[in-house]
């Protein structure tokens, strides 16, 4: 398992030297300044490679840029409206340029309008740290009362609506502004920052797009770009919906195992794979992460290892509800059995002679701890919390590898 780390570029509060000290083997990065739908040029790619491989004193860092996360899929492509055909052509050109620059793995997602979202970016923890939190009731209060989406109430059970009404009644202008900002602000990786009116007009454009239509548009996208990825030697890997259930009445199509199965079977190619994100998928209780890795592991090109703790309130079926981002080993996902399944997959690949046996993972997100508290880094991407996560994950990997190879 290759130990990687997400880096947002020279403005990231984590430096290349920090990554070196954390024992990072390779970097995950993206050209966030390039607007969705535009081509990633060779020049811009070269610049980012340079920033990763060489430090500010001109010395080699020993780091390489191995994974792109993400080349965003534009809203036009997801809706098949406006400039979508031109955006697909640009996407293919970006893939060609990325491959020419030496990168083989490209992560992306197909979530409509909002990429990942949380209601609270700094939930206080008992130990003095903080973490991100998705509060189901806050989100419903936002949906029904702040965004005032027509007919939003029809999407929720009565007792959740009652709690959301009471929550909204207790909010003041500041809490409303903060919640609105958190939900629509465009967390790292999501390029767009949206106002309430932007969200409303985006939503109107999805009026005629149900789950089947969105999925058909996704398959069309893959049928266009996967042949290019195959030709240039890129492995695409789709990130799951985060959280993995419908938001704002929008369809979500990469939330459960059967969604992934459908996509890898419908557009069958080694270039069409999965980013298994344990934290995103783990926010619902019916996703069996270890089982997914065992059953779909051959398609997994990239891993995000993160943990969540599912908390009340939840819908009566337990699927949709609140959660917070726990310590990497502290939540509802069994990281040990999941990593064991990854190591088994790697052994299988070695036996099959697959060159891509060493699956890159990154410690996904981290809690804000110590010097990172109040440091105003990218939400979810503090240095120390991720360093802690990486160290804990590395411990499991080392132990299980020893066991696998009969050392213990
Ligand atoms: C959040 C990230 C996501 C992810 C994209 C992939 O921390 O995992 O923003 O980068 O969804 O396209």
PDB file of N, CA and C in Angstrom, residues 117-121 123 132-146 149 152-168 171 179 183 243-249 252 283-285 309-325:
ATOM      1  N   UNK A 117     -20.151  17.540   1.539  1.00  0.00           N
ATOM      2  CA  UNK A 117     -20.690  18.629   2.349  1.00  0.00           C
ATOM      3  C   UNK A 117     -20.798  18.234   3.822  1.00  0.00           C
ATOM      4  N   UNK A 118     -20.640  19.239   4.680  1.00  0.00           N
ATOM      5  CA  UNK A 118     -20.807  19.067   6.123  1.00  0.00           C
ATOM      6  C   UNK A 118     -21.580  20.283   6.642  1.00  0.00           C
ATOM      7  N   UNK A 119     -22.217  20.123   7.810  1.00  0.00           N
ATOM      8  CA  UNK A 119     -22.931  21.266   8.386  1.00  0.00           C
ATOM      9  C   UNK A 119     -22.043  22.050   9.351  1.00  0.00           C
ATOM     10  N   UNK A 120     -21.026  21.381   9.894  1.00  0.00           N
ATOM     11  CA  UNK A 120     -20.209  21.983  10.946  1.00  0.00           C
ATOM     12  C   UNK A 120     -18.757  21.575  10.694  1.00  0.00           C
ATOM     13  N   UNK A 121     -17.877  22.546  10.529  1.00  0.00           N
ATOM     14  CA  UNK A 121     -16.485  22.221  10.197  1.00  0.00           C
ATOM     15  C   UNK A 121     -15.599  22.122  11.426  1.00  0.00           C
ATOM     16  N   UNK A 123     -16.547  20.876  14.953  1.00  0.00           N
ATOM     17  CA  UNK A 123     -17.267  20.330  16.110  1.00  0.00           C
ATOM     18  C   UNK A 123     -16.262  20.054  17.231  1.00  0.00           C
ATOM     19  N   UNK A 132     -14.988  17.529  11.759  1.00  0.00           N
ATOM     20  CA  UNK A 132     -16.139  17.906  10.940  1.00  0.00           C
ATOM     21  C   UNK A 132     -17.325  16.998  11.249  1.00  0.00           C
ATOM     22  N   UNK A 133     -18.505  17.548  10.984  1.00  0.00           N
ATOM     23  CA  UNK A 133     -19.711  16.919  11.487  1.00  0.00           C
ATOM     24  C   UNK A 133     -20.830  17.174  10.486  1.00  0.00           C
ATOM     25  N   UNK A 134     -21.613  16.158  10.236  1.00  0.00           N
ATOM     26  CA  UNK A 134     -22.822  16.328   9.420  1.00  0.00           C
ATOM     27  C   UNK A 134     -24.001  16.111  10.354  1.00  0.00           C
ATOM     28  N   UNK A 135     -24.729  17.198  10.611  1.00  0.00           N
ATOM     29  CA  UNK A 135     -25.877  17.099  11.508  1.00  0.00           C
ATOM     30  C   UNK A 135     -27.138  17.045  10.638  1.00  0.00           C
ATOM     31  N   UNK A 136     -27.793  15.903  10.698  1.00  0.00           N
ATOM     32  CA  UNK A 136     -28.967  15.664   9.851  1.00  0.00           C
ATOM     33  C   UNK A 136     -30.015  16.757  10.057  1.00  0.00           C
ATOM     34  N   UNK A 137     -30.254  17.123  11.335  1.00  0.00           N
ATOM     35  CA  UNK A 137     -31.307  18.104  11.630  1.00  0.00           C
ATOM     36  C   UNK A 137     -30.932  19.490  11.100  1.00  0.00           C
ATOM     37  N   UNK A 138     -29.669  19.870  11.245  1.00  0.00           N
ATOM     38  CA  UNK A 138     -29.244  21.164  10.692  1.00  0.00           C
ATOM     39  C   UNK A 138     -29.444  21.168   9.179  1.00  0.00           C
ATOM     40  N   UNK A 139     -29.090  20.057   8.546  1.00  0.00           N
ATOM     41  CA  UNK A 139     -29.211  20.024   7.092  1.00  0.00           C
ATOM     42  C   UNK A 139     -30.674  20.147   6.661  1.00  0.00           C
ATOM     43  N   UNK A 140     -31.559  19.459   7.381  1.00  0.00           N
ATOM     44  CA  UNK A 140     -32.986  19.523   7.022  1.00  0.00           C
ATOM     45  C   UNK A 140     -33.530  20.928   7.303  1.00  0.00           C
ATOM     46  N   UNK A 141     -33.063  21.550   8.393  1.00  0.00           N
ATOM     47  CA  UNK A 141     -33.484  22.926   8.695  1.00  0.00           C
ATOM     48  C   UNK A 141     -33.043  23.862   7.568  1.00  0.00           C
ATOM     49  N   UNK A 142     -31.839  23.645   7.090  1.00  0.00           N
ATOM     50  CA  UNK A 142     -31.341  24.442   5.959  1.00  0.00           C
ATOM     51  C   UNK A 142     -32.221  24.221   4.721  1.00  0.00           C
ATOM     52  N   UNK A 143     -32.481  22.972   4.429  1.00  0.00           N
ATOM     53  CA  UNK A 143     -33.216  22.610   3.215  1.00  0.00           C
ATOM     54  C   UNK A 143     -34.635  23.211   3.229  1.00  0.00           C
ATOM     55  N   UNK A 144     -35.330  23.020   4.371  1.00  0.00           N
ATOM     56  CA  UNK A 144     -36.734  23.439   4.437  1.00  0.00           C
ATOM     57  C   UNK A 144     -36.873  24.948   4.680  1.00  0.00           C
ATOM     58  N   UNK A 145     -36.062  25.485   5.591  1.00  0.00           N
ATOM     59  CA  UNK A 145     -36.303  26.865   6.030  1.00  0.00           C
ATOM     60  C   UNK A 145     -35.359  27.901   5.421  1.00  0.00           C
ATOM     61  N   UNK A 146     -34.106  27.542   5.175  1.00  0.00           N
ATOM     62  CA  UNK A 146     -33.154  28.567   4.715  1.00  0.00           C
ATOM     63  C   UNK A 146     -33.131  28.598   3.184  1.00  0.00           C
ATOM     64  N   UNK A 149     -36.493  25.054  -0.189  1.00  0.00           N
ATOM     65  CA  UNK A 149     -36.709  24.276  -1.411  1.00  0.00           C
ATOM     66  C   UNK A 149     -38.168  23.832  -1.466  1.00  0.00           C
ATOM     67  N   UNK A 152     -39.647  20.378  -0.014  1.00  0.00           N
ATOM     68  CA  UNK A 152     -38.559  19.657   0.656  1.00  0.00           C
ATOM     69  C   UNK A 152     -39.103  18.722   1.738  1.00  0.00           C
ATOM     70  N   UNK A 153     -40.205  19.159   2.386  1.00  0.00           N
ATOM     71  CA  UNK A 153     -40.751  18.370   3.502  1.00  0.00           C
ATOM     72  C   UNK A 153     -41.102  16.949   3.087  1.00  0.00           C
ATOM     73  N   UNK A 154     -41.474  16.783   1.840  1.00  0.00           N
ATOM     74  CA  UNK A 154     -41.899  15.456   1.374  1.00  0.00           C
ATOM     75  C   UNK A 154     -40.768  14.427   1.476  1.00  0.00           C
ATOM     76  N   UNK A 155     -39.519  14.899   1.614  1.00  0.00           N
ATOM     77  CA  UNK A 155     -38.377  13.973   1.618  1.00  0.00           C
ATOM     78  C   UNK A 155     -38.031  13.413   2.992  1.00  0.00           C
ATOM     79  N   UNK A 156     -38.703  13.910   4.052  1.00  0.00           N
ATOM     80  CA  UNK A 156     -38.252  13.528   5.396  1.00  0.00           C
ATOM     81  C   UNK A 156     -39.390  12.999   6.265  1.00  0.00           C
ATOM     82  N   UNK A 157     -39.054  12.094   7.191  1.00  0.00           N
ATOM     83  CA  UNK A 157     -40.061  11.614   8.140  1.00  0.00           C
ATOM     84  C   UNK A 157     -40.538  12.756   9.053  1.00  0.00           C
ATOM     85  N   UNK A 158     -41.783  12.646   9.551  1.00  0.00           N
ATOM     86  CA  UNK A 158     -42.375  13.719  10.360  1.00  0.00           C
ATOM     87  C   UNK A 158     -41.524  14.100  11.568  1.00  0.00           C
ATOM     88  N   UNK A 159     -40.979  13.079  12.263  1.00  0.00           N
ATOM     89  CA  UNK A 159     -40.263  13.443  13.504  1.00  0.00           C
ATOM     90  C   UNK A 159     -38.984  14.220  13.188  1.00  0.00           C
ATOM     91  N   UNK A 160     -38.395  13.973  12.033  1.00  0.00           N
ATOM     92  CA  UNK A 160     -37.188  14.736  11.641  1.00  0.00           C
ATOM     93  C   UNK A 160     -37.600  16.172  11.308  1.00  0.00           C
ATOM     94  N   UNK A 161     -38.723  16.318  10.627  1.00  0.00           N
ATOM     95  CA  UNK A 161     -39.199  17.676  10.283  1.00  0.00           C
ATOM     96  C   UNK A 161     -39.491  18.476  11.554  1.00  0.00           C
ATOM     97  N   UNK A 162     -40.121  17.812  12.517  1.00  0.00           N
ATOM     98  CA  UNK A 162     -40.415  18.516  13.780  1.00  0.00           C
ATOM     99  C   UNK A 162     -39.136  19.002  14.456  1.00  0.00           C
ATOM    100  N   UNK A 163     -38.137  18.133  14.482  1.00  0.00           N
ATOM    101  CA  UNK A 163     -36.867  18.535  15.116  1.00  0.00           C
ATOM    102  C   UNK A 163     -36.220  19.680  14.338  1.00  0.00           C
ATOM    103  N   UNK A 164     -36.335  19.616  13.004  1.00  0.00           N
ATOM    104  CA  UNK A 164     -35.726  20.670  12.172  1.00  0.00           C
ATOM    105  C   UNK A 164     -36.455  21.997  12.381  1.00  0.00           C
ATOM    106  N   UNK A 165     -37.774  21.946  12.551  1.00  0.00           N
ATOM    107  CA  UNK A 165     -38.527  23.177  12.807  1.00  0.00           C
ATOM    108  C   UNK A 165     -38.057  23.815  14.112  1.00  0.00           C
ATOM    109  N   UNK A 166     -37.929  22.972  15.127  1.00  0.00           N
ATOM    110  CA  UNK A 166     -37.506  23.497  16.432  1.00  0.00           C
ATOM    111  C   UNK A 166     -36.079  24.038  16.339  1.00  0.00           C
ATOM    112  N   UNK A 167     -35.224  23.319  15.618  1.00  0.00           N
ATOM    113  CA  UNK A 167     -33.831  23.780  15.478  1.00  0.00           C
ATOM    114  C   UNK A 167     -33.787  25.141  14.789  1.00  0.00           C
ATOM    115  N   UNK A 168     -34.565  25.260  13.715  1.00  0.00           N
ATOM    116  CA  UNK A 168     -34.544  26.527  12.971  1.00  0.00           C
ATOM    117  C   UNK A 168     -35.044  27.675  13.855  1.00  0.00           C
ATOM    118  N   UNK A 171     -32.391  29.229  15.901  1.00  0.00           N
ATOM    119  CA  UNK A 171     -31.193  29.796  15.254  1.00  0.00           C
ATOM    120  C   UNK A 171     -31.272  31.321  15.206  1.00  0.00           C
ATOM    121  N   UNK A 179     -24.199  28.236   8.951  1.00  0.00           N
ATOM    122  CA  UNK A 179     -24.662  26.966   8.396  1.00  0.00           C
ATOM    123  C   UNK A 179     -24.732  27.052   6.861  1.00  0.00           C
ATOM    124  N   UNK A 183     -22.460  24.714   4.286  1.00  0.00           N
ATOM    125  CA  UNK A 183     -23.045  23.750   3.348  1.00  0.00           C
ATOM    126  C   UNK A 183     -22.699  24.076   1.899  1.00  0.00           C
ATOM    127  N   UNK A 243     -22.151  13.007   1.738  1.00  0.00           N
ATOM    128  CA  UNK A 243     -22.557  11.701   2.256  1.00  0.00           C
ATOM    129  C   UNK A 243     -23.275  10.865   1.194  1.00  0.00           C
ATOM    130  N   UNK A 244     -23.352   9.551   1.431  1.00  0.00           N
ATOM    131  CA  UNK A 244     -23.845   8.641   0.387  1.00  0.00           C
ATOM    132  C   UNK A 244     -25.362   8.491   0.384  1.00  0.00           C
ATOM    133  N   UNK A 245     -26.052   9.591   0.352  1.00  0.00           N
ATOM    134  CA  UNK A 245     -27.514   9.557   0.193  1.00  0.00           C
ATOM    135  C   UNK A 245     -27.932  10.870  -0.454  1.00  0.00           C
ATOM    136  N   UNK A 246     -29.185  10.882  -0.915  1.00  0.00           N
ATOM    137  CA  UNK A 246     -29.662  12.039  -1.657  1.00  0.00           C
ATOM    138  C   UNK A 246     -29.660  13.301  -0.791  1.00  0.00           C
ATOM    139  N   UNK A 247     -29.221  14.415  -1.363  1.00  0.00           N
ATOM    140  CA  UNK A 247     -29.260  15.715  -0.688  1.00  0.00           C
ATOM    141  C   UNK A 247     -30.072  16.659  -1.555  1.00  0.00           C
ATOM    142  N   UNK A 248     -30.883  17.508  -0.928  1.00  0.00           N
ATOM    143  CA  UNK A 248     -31.650  18.534  -1.636  1.00  0.00           C
ATOM    144  C   UNK A 248     -32.505  17.938  -2.756  1.00  0.00           C
ATOM    145  N   UNK A 249     -32.946  16.708  -2.577  1.00  0.00           N
ATOM    146  CA  UNK A 249     -33.798  16.067  -3.569  1.00  0.00           C
ATOM    147  C   UNK A 249     -33.064  15.652  -4.834  1.00  0.00           C
ATOM    148  N   UNK A 252     -28.409  10.734  -6.401  1.00  0.00           N
ATOM    149  CA  UNK A 252     -27.024  10.356  -6.091  1.00  0.00           C
ATOM    150  C   UNK A 252     -26.867   8.948  -6.647  1.00  0.00           C
ATOM    151  N   UNK A 283     -20.658   6.311   6.057  1.00  0.00           N
ATOM    152  CA  UNK A 283     -21.666   7.122   6.740  1.00  0.00           C
ATOM    153  C   UNK A 283     -23.039   6.453   6.703  1.00  0.00           C
ATOM    154  N   UNK A 284     -23.184   5.395   5.891  1.00  0.00           N
ATOM    155  CA  UNK A 284     -24.446   4.648   5.998  1.00  0.00           C
ATOM    156  C   UNK A 284     -24.171   3.223   6.458  1.00  0.00           C
ATOM    157  N   UNK A 285     -25.078   2.740   7.287  1.00  0.00           N
ATOM    158  CA  UNK A 285     -24.812   1.487   7.989  1.00  0.00           C
ATOM    159  C   UNK A 285     -24.914   0.266   7.083  1.00  0.00           C
ATOM    160  N   UNK A 309     -18.184   8.186  12.760  1.00  0.00           N
ATOM    161  CA  UNK A 309     -19.049   7.629  13.803  1.00  0.00           C
ATOM    162  C   UNK A 309     -20.464   8.065  13.445  1.00  0.00           C
ATOM    163  N   UNK A 310     -21.314   7.063  13.207  1.00  0.00           N
ATOM    164  CA  UNK A 310     -22.720   7.373  12.903  1.00  0.00           C
ATOM    165  C   UNK A 310     -23.449   7.625  14.215  1.00  0.00           C
ATOM    166  N   UNK A 311     -24.192   8.727  14.258  1.00  0.00           N
ATOM    167  CA  UNK A 311     -24.896   9.065  15.506  1.00  0.00           C
ATOM    168  C   UNK A 311     -26.359   9.380  15.223  1.00  0.00           C
ATOM    169  N   UNK A 312     -27.153   9.435  16.283  1.00  0.00           N
ATOM    170  CA  UNK A 312     -28.566   9.823  16.171  1.00  0.00           C
ATOM    171  C   UNK A 312     -28.645  11.327  15.895  1.00  0.00           C
ATOM    172  N   UNK A 313     -29.687  11.850  15.298  1.00  0.00           N
ATOM    173  CA  UNK A 313     -30.831  11.098  14.786  1.00  0.00           C
ATOM    174  C   UNK A 313     -30.568  10.507  13.400  1.00  0.00           C
ATOM    175  N   UNK A 314     -31.283   9.412  13.150  1.00  0.00           N
ATOM    176  CA  UNK A 314     -31.207   8.763  11.838  1.00  0.00           C
ATOM    177  C   UNK A 314     -32.631   8.430  11.411  1.00  0.00           C
ATOM    178  N   UNK A 315     -32.802   8.182  10.122  1.00  0.00           N
ATOM    179  CA  UNK A 315     -34.102   7.705   9.643  1.00  0.00           C
ATOM    180  C   UNK A 315     -34.382   6.344  10.282  1.00  0.00           C
ATOM    181  N   UNK A 316     -35.662   5.944  10.337  1.00  0.00           N
ATOM    182  CA  UNK A 316     -35.991   4.664  10.974  1.00  0.00           C
ATOM    183  C   UNK A 316     -35.232   3.471  10.372  1.00  0.00           C
ATOM    184  N   UNK A 317     -34.902   3.516   9.086  1.00  0.00           N
ATOM    185  CA  UNK A 317     -34.143   2.391   8.507  1.00  0.00           C
ATOM    186  C   UNK A 317     -32.645   2.493   8.800  1.00  0.00           C
ATOM    187  N   UNK A 318     -32.228   3.563   9.485  1.00  0.00           N
ATOM    188  CA  UNK A 318     -30.832   3.686   9.923  1.00  0.00           C
ATOM    189  C   UNK A 318     -29.882   4.193   8.843  1.00  0.00           C
ATOM    190  N   UNK A 319     -30.363   4.397   7.629  1.00  0.00           N
ATOM    191  CA  UNK A 319     -29.439   4.692   6.529  1.00  0.00           C
ATOM    192  C   UNK A 319     -28.992   6.155   6.509  1.00  0.00           C
ATOM    193  N   UNK A 320     -29.964   7.061   6.566  1.00  0.00           N
ATOM    194  CA  UNK A 320     -29.620   8.480   6.453  1.00  0.00           C
ATOM    195  C   UNK A 320     -29.600   9.094   7.854  1.00  0.00           C
ATOM    196  N   UNK A 321     -28.557   9.840   8.172  1.00  0.00           N
ATOM    197  CA  UNK A 321     -28.521  10.429   9.503  1.00  0.00           C
ATOM    198  C   UNK A 321     -27.228  11.171   9.775  1.00  0.00           C
ATOM    199  N   UNK A 322     -27.064  11.559  11.033  1.00  0.00           N
ATOM    200  CA  UNK A 322     -25.895  12.355  11.433  1.00  0.00           C
ATOM    201  C   UNK A 322     -24.652  11.481  11.574  1.00  0.00           C
ATOM    202  N   UNK A 323     -23.507  12.134  11.427  1.00  0.00           N
ATOM    203  CA  UNK A 323     -22.233  11.442  11.682  1.00  0.00           C
ATOM    204  C   UNK A 323     -21.162  12.494  11.921  1.00  0.00           C
ATOM    205  N   UNK A 324     -20.090  12.084  12.562  1.00  0.00           N
ATOM    206  CA  UNK A 324     -18.932  12.980  12.644  1.00  0.00           C
ATOM    207  C   UNK A 324     -17.682  12.208  12.258  1.00  0.00           C
ATOM    208  N   UNK A 325     -16.625  12.962  11.956  1.00  0.00           N
ATOM    209  CA  UNK A 325     -15.388  12.339  11.489  1.00  0.00           C
ATOM    210  C   UNK A 325     -14.536  11.971  12.702  1.00  0.00           C
TER     211      UNK A 325
END
